[in-house]
Coordinates of C-alpha atoms in Angstrom, one line a residue:
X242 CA 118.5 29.9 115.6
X243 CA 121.2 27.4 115.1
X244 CA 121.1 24.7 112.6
X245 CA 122.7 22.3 114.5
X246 CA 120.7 19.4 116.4
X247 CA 121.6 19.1 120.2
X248 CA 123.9 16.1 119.7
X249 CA 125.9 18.1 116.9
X250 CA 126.0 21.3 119.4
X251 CA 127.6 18.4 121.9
X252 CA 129.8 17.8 119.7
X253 CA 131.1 21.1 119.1
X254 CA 132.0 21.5 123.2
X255 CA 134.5 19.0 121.9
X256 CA 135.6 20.4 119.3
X257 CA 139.5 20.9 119.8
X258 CA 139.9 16.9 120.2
X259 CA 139.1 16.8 116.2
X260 CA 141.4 19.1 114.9
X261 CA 144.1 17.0 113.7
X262 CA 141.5 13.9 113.1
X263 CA 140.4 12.0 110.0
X264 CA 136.7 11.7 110.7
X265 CA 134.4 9.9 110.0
X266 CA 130.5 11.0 110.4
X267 CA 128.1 7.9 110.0
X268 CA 124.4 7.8 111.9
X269 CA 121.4 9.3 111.8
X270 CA 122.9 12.5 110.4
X271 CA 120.3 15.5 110.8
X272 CA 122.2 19.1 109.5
X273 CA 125.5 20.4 108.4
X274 CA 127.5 19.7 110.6
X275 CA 130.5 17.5 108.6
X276 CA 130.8 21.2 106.7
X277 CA 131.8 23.0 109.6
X278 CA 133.4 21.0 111.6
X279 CA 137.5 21.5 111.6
X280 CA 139.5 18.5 111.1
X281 CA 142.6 17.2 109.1
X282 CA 139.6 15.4 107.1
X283 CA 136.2 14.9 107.3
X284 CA 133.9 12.2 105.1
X285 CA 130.6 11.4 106.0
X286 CA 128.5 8.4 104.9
X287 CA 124.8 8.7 105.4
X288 CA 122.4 6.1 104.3
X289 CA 119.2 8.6 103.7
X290 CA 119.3 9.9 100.5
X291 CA 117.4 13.4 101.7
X292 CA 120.7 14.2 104.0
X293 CA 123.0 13.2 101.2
X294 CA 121.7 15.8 99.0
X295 CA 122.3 18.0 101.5
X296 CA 125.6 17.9 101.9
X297 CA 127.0 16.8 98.9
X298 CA 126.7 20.4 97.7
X299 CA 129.6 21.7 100.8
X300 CA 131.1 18.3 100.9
X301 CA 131.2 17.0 97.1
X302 CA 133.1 13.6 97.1
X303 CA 134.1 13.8 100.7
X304 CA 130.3 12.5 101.4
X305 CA 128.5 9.7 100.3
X306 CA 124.8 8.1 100.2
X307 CA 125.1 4.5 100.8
X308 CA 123.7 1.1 102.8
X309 CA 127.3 0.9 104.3
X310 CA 130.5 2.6 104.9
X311 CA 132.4 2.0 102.4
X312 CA 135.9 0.3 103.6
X313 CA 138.3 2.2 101.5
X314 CA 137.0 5.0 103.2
X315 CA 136.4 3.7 106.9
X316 CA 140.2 2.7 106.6
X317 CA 141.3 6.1 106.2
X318 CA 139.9 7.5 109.1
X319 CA 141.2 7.4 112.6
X320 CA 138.1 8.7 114.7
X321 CA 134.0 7.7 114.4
X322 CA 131.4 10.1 115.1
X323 CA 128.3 8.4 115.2
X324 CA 124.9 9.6 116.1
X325 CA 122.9 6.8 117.3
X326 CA 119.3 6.6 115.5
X327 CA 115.9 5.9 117.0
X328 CA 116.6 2.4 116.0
X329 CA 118.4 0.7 118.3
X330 CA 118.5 -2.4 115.5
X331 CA 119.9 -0.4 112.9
X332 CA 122.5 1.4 115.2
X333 CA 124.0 -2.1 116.1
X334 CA 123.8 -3.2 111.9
X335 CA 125.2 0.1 110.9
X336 CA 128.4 0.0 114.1
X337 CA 128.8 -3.7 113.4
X338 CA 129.8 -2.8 109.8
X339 CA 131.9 0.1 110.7
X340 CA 133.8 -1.6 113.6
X341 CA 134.6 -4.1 110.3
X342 CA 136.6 -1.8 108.5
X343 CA 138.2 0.6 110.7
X344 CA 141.5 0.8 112.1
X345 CA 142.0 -0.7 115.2
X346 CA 142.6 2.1 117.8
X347 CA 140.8 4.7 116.6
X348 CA 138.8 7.0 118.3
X349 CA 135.0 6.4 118.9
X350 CA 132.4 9.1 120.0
X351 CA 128.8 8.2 120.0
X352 CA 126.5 10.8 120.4
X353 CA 122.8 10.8 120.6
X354 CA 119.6 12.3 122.4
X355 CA 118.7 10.6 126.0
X356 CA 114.9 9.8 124.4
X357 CA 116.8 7.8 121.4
X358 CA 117.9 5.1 123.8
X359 CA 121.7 6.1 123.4
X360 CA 122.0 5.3 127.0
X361 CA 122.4 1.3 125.9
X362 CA 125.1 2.4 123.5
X363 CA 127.8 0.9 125.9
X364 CA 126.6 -2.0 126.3
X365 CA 125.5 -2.9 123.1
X366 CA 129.2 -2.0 121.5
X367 CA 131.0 -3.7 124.6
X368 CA 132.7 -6.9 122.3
X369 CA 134.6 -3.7 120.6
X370 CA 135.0 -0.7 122.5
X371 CA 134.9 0.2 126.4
X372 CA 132.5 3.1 126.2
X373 CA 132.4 5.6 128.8
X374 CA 130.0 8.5 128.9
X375 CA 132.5 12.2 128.6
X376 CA 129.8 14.7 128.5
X377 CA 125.9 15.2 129.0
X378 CA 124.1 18.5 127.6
X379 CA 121.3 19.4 125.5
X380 CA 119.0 16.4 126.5
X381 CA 122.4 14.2 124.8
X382 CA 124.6 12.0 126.3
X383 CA 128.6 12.0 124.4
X384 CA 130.1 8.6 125.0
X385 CA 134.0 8.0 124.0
X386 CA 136.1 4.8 123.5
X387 CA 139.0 3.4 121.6
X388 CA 137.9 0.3 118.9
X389 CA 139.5 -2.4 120.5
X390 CA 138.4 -5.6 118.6
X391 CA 137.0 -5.7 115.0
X392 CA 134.0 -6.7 113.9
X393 CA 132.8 -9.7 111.7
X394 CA 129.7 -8.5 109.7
X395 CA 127.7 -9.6 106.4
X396 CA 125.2 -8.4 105.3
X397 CA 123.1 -11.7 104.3
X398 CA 123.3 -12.1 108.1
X399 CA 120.8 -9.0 108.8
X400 CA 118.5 -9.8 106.7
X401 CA 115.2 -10.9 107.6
X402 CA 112.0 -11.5 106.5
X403 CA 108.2 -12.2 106.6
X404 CA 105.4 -13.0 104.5
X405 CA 101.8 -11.1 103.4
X406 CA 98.9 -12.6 101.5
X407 CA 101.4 -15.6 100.9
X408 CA 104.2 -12.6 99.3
X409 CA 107.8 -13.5 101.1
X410 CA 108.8 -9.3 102.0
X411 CA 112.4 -8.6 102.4
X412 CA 113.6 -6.7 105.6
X413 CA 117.3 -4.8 106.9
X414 CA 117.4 -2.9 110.4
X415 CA 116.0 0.1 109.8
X416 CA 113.2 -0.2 108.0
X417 CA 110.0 0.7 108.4
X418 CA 107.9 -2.0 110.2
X419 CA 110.7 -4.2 110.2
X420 CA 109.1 -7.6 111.7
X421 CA 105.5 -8.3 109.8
X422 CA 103.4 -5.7 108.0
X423 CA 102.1 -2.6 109.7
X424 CA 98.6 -2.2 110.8
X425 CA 98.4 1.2 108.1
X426 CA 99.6 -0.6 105.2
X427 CA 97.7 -3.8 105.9
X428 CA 94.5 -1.5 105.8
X429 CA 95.6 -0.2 102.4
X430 CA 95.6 -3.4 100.8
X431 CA 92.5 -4.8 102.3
X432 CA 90.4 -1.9 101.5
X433 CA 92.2 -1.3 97.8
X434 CA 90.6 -4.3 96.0
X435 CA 89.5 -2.7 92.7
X436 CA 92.1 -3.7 89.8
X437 CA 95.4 -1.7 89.9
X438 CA 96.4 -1.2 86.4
X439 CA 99.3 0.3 84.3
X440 CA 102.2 1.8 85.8
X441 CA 102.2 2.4 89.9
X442 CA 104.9 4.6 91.7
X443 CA 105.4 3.3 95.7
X444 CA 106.9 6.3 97.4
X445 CA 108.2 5.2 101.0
X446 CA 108.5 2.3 99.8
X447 CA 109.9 0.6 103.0
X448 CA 110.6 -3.2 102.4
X449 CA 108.1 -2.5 99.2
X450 CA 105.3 -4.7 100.9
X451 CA 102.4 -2.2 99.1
X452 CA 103.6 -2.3 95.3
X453 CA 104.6 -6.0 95.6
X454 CA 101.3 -7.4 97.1
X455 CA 99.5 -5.3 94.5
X456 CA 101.6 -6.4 91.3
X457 CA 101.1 -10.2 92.8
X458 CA 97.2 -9.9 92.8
X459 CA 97.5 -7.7 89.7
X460 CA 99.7 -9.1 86.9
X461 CA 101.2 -7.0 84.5
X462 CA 101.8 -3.7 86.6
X463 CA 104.4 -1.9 85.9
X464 CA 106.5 -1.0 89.1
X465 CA 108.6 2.0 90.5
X466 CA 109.7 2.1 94.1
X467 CA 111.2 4.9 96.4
X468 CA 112.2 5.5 99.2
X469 CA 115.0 8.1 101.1
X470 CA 116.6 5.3 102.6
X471 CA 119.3 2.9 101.2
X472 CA 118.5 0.1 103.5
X473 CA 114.6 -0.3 102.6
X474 CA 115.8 0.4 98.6
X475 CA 118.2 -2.6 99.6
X476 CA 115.1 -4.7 100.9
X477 CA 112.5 -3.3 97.9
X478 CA 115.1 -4.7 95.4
X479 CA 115.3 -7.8 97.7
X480 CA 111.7 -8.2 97.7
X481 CA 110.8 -7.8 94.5
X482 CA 113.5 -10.4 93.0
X483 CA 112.6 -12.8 95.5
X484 CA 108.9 -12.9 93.8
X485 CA 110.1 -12.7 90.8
X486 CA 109.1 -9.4 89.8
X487 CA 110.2 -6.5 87.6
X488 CA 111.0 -3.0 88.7
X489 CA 112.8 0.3 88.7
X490 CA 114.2 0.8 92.7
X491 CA 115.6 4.3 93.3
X492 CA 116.3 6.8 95.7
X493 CA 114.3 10.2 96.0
X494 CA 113.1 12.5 98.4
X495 CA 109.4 12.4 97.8
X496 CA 109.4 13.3 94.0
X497 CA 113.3 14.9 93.6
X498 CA 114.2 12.4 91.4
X499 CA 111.1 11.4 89.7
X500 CA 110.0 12.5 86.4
X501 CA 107.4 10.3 84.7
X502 CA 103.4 10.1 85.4
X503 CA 101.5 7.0 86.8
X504 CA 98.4 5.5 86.7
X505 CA 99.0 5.0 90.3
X506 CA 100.6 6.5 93.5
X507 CA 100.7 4.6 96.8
X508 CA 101.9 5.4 99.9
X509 CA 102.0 4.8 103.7
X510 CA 104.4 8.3 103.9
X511 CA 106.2 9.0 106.9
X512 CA 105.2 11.5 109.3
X513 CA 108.9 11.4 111.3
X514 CA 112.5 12.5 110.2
X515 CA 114.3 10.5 112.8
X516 CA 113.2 11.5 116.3
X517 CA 111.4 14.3 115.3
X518 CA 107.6 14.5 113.8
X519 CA 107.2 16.1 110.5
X520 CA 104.6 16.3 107.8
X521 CA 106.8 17.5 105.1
X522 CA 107.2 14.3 103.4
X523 CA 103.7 13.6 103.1
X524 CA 102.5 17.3 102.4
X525 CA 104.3 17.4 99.2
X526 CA 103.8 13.8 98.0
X527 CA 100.3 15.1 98.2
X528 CA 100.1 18.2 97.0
X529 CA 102.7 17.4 93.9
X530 CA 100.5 14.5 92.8
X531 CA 98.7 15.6 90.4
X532 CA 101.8 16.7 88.3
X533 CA 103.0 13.0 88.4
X534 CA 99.5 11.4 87.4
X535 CA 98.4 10.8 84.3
X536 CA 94.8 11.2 83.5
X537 CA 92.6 9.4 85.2
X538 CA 95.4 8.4 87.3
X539 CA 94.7 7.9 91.2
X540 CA 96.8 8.7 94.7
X541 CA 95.8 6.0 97.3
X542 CA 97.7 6.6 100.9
X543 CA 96.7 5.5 104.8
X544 CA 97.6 7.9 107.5
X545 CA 96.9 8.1 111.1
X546 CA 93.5 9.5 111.3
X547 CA 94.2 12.3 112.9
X548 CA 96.8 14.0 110.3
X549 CA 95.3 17.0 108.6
X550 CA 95.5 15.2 105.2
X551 CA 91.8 15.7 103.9
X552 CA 92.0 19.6 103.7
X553 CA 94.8 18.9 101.4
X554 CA 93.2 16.5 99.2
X555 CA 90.7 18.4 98.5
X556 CA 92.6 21.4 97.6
X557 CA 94.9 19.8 95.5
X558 CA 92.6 16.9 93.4
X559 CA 88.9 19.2 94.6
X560 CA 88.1 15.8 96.2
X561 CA 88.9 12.5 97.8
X562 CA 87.3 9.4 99.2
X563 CA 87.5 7.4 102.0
X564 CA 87.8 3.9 101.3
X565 CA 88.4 2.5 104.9
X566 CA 89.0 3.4 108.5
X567 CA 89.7 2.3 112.0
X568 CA 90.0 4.3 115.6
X569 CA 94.0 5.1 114.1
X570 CA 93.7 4.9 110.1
X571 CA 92.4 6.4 107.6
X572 CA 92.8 5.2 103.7
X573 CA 91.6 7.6 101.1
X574 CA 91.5 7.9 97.8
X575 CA 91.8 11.0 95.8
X576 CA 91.6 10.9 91.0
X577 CA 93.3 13.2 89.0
X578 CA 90.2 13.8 87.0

């Protein structure tokens, strides 16, 4: 079975047109692709933390985890390949930077599945580039154009925001529940209204809506948040400064780069990578819990209700509780006796 996504075997039917290229790979980048692809260079820029591990192993320097491209780099490179996230927000954020910062003229394929709403790629990236669509495979659409005009972008300008229990939360394109709190993590907060004490870990962390509301009702807590994504660690470091809060902000995949035990772990944990559903995320934050608990120490999450979460509660902690639910959610509760 190949371990390329559809849009990266796409882009391999083109392959000869990047052989003497300096490319770039920005996007919703899903396998390895920028390792075997040949080209007189190849740098890749990826803003989730999770694909950067990946690669950095076949790639080293040549690939880099980051909120942006950086412009050192982007002007380096004659030819974009860009595969267009679910987000159609965060596709025009993340091409408005890149059209910033590379050269005029060069070459700019965008490449994504037909379901991901790649189809409004030319038009959206009209003011720069005349798009037209070269190829159509896999369930993907392959759209080609030469950067015409360069864009202005700044980041202060994407940034958005929105308030909770009174608690201004920090936004970027991208994030999770981008606009105004989700229904999950709303549910969480409501139904968690015993004291949260001592040190409290937020994996997914998103805009950092869960840890920040809970250290604002509950001074004193000490705060670490997470997330695989450099635009919601962006926004958590946002959010917290603008309450003027304390707190570590790093990136990990689940608990890769976490060491320490907590009195707490929340979470409202993804159960999508991209376009595609998966429960990995969430299976392991559960079931490594315990080894980053202290005594005592309790794992409080929400999840649609009908994820096959309480099995694995119970098998990892021998119990849990449910402290609220609706037709979608469920909150439960599970203590690292």
């Amino acid at each position: 079975m190949s371990m390329l996504t559809p849009a990266s075997e796409v882009i391999l039917r083109h392959a000869d047109e990047f052989t003497g290229s300096r490319v770039l790979l920005a996007g919703d980048i899903q396998d390895p692709l920028a390792a075997q692809l040949s080209a007189q260079s190849v740098y890749v820029s990826t803003s989730q933390y999770h694909q950067w591990q990946a690669l950095r192993v076949p790639l080293g320097d040549r690939a880099a985890f980051a909120l942006t491209v950086s412009p050192e780099a982007a002007a380096q490179c004659d030819t974009l390949i860009y595969f267009w996230p679910k987000s159609k927000q965060e596709a025009l954020f993340q091409l408005t930077q890149i059209f910033s910062c590379l050269p005029v003229g060069s070459n700019i394929f965008i490449v994504g599945e037909n379901r991901s709403g790649v189809r409004s790629a030319e038009k959206m990236t009209e003011p720069f580039t005349a798009l037209r669509k070269i190829d159509s495979a896999r369930r993907c659409g392959l759209y080609y154009g030469e950067l015409t005009t360069p864009a202005h972008f700044a980041l202060k300008e994407w940034i958005g925001s929105y308030t909770a229990e009174g608690t201004q939360i920090v936004t970027l394109p991208g994030v999770f529940s981008q606009d105004n709190i989700d229904v999950g993590s709303a549910l969480l907060l409501e139904s968690l209204n015993q004291a949260v004490t001592g040190s409290l870990l937020d994996i997914a962390c998103g805009s950092g809506v869960i840890a920040t509301v809970l250290a604002k009702r509950n001074p004193g807590l000490t705060l670490t948040l997470s997330d695989v994504s450099a635009a919601a660690l962006e926004a958590g470091r946002e959010t917290l400064a603008r309450n003027q809060l304390e707190g570590r902000v790093i990136a990990s995949d689940v608990y890769s780069d976490i060491s320490d035990r907590y009195d707490w772990i929340v979470a409202n944990p993804p159960f999508h990578d991209g376009l595609n559903t998966s429960y990995s995320a969430a299976q392991r934050l559960i079931s490594g819990a315990k080894a980053r608990l202290n005594r005592g120490g309790k794992l409080c999450i929400v999840a649609n209700a009908f994820l096959p979460y309480p099995d694995l509660l119970d098998s990892t902690f021998g119990q849990h509780k449910v402290l609220a639910q609706t037709g979608k959610f469920k909150v439960y509760l599970a203590t690292n006796a």
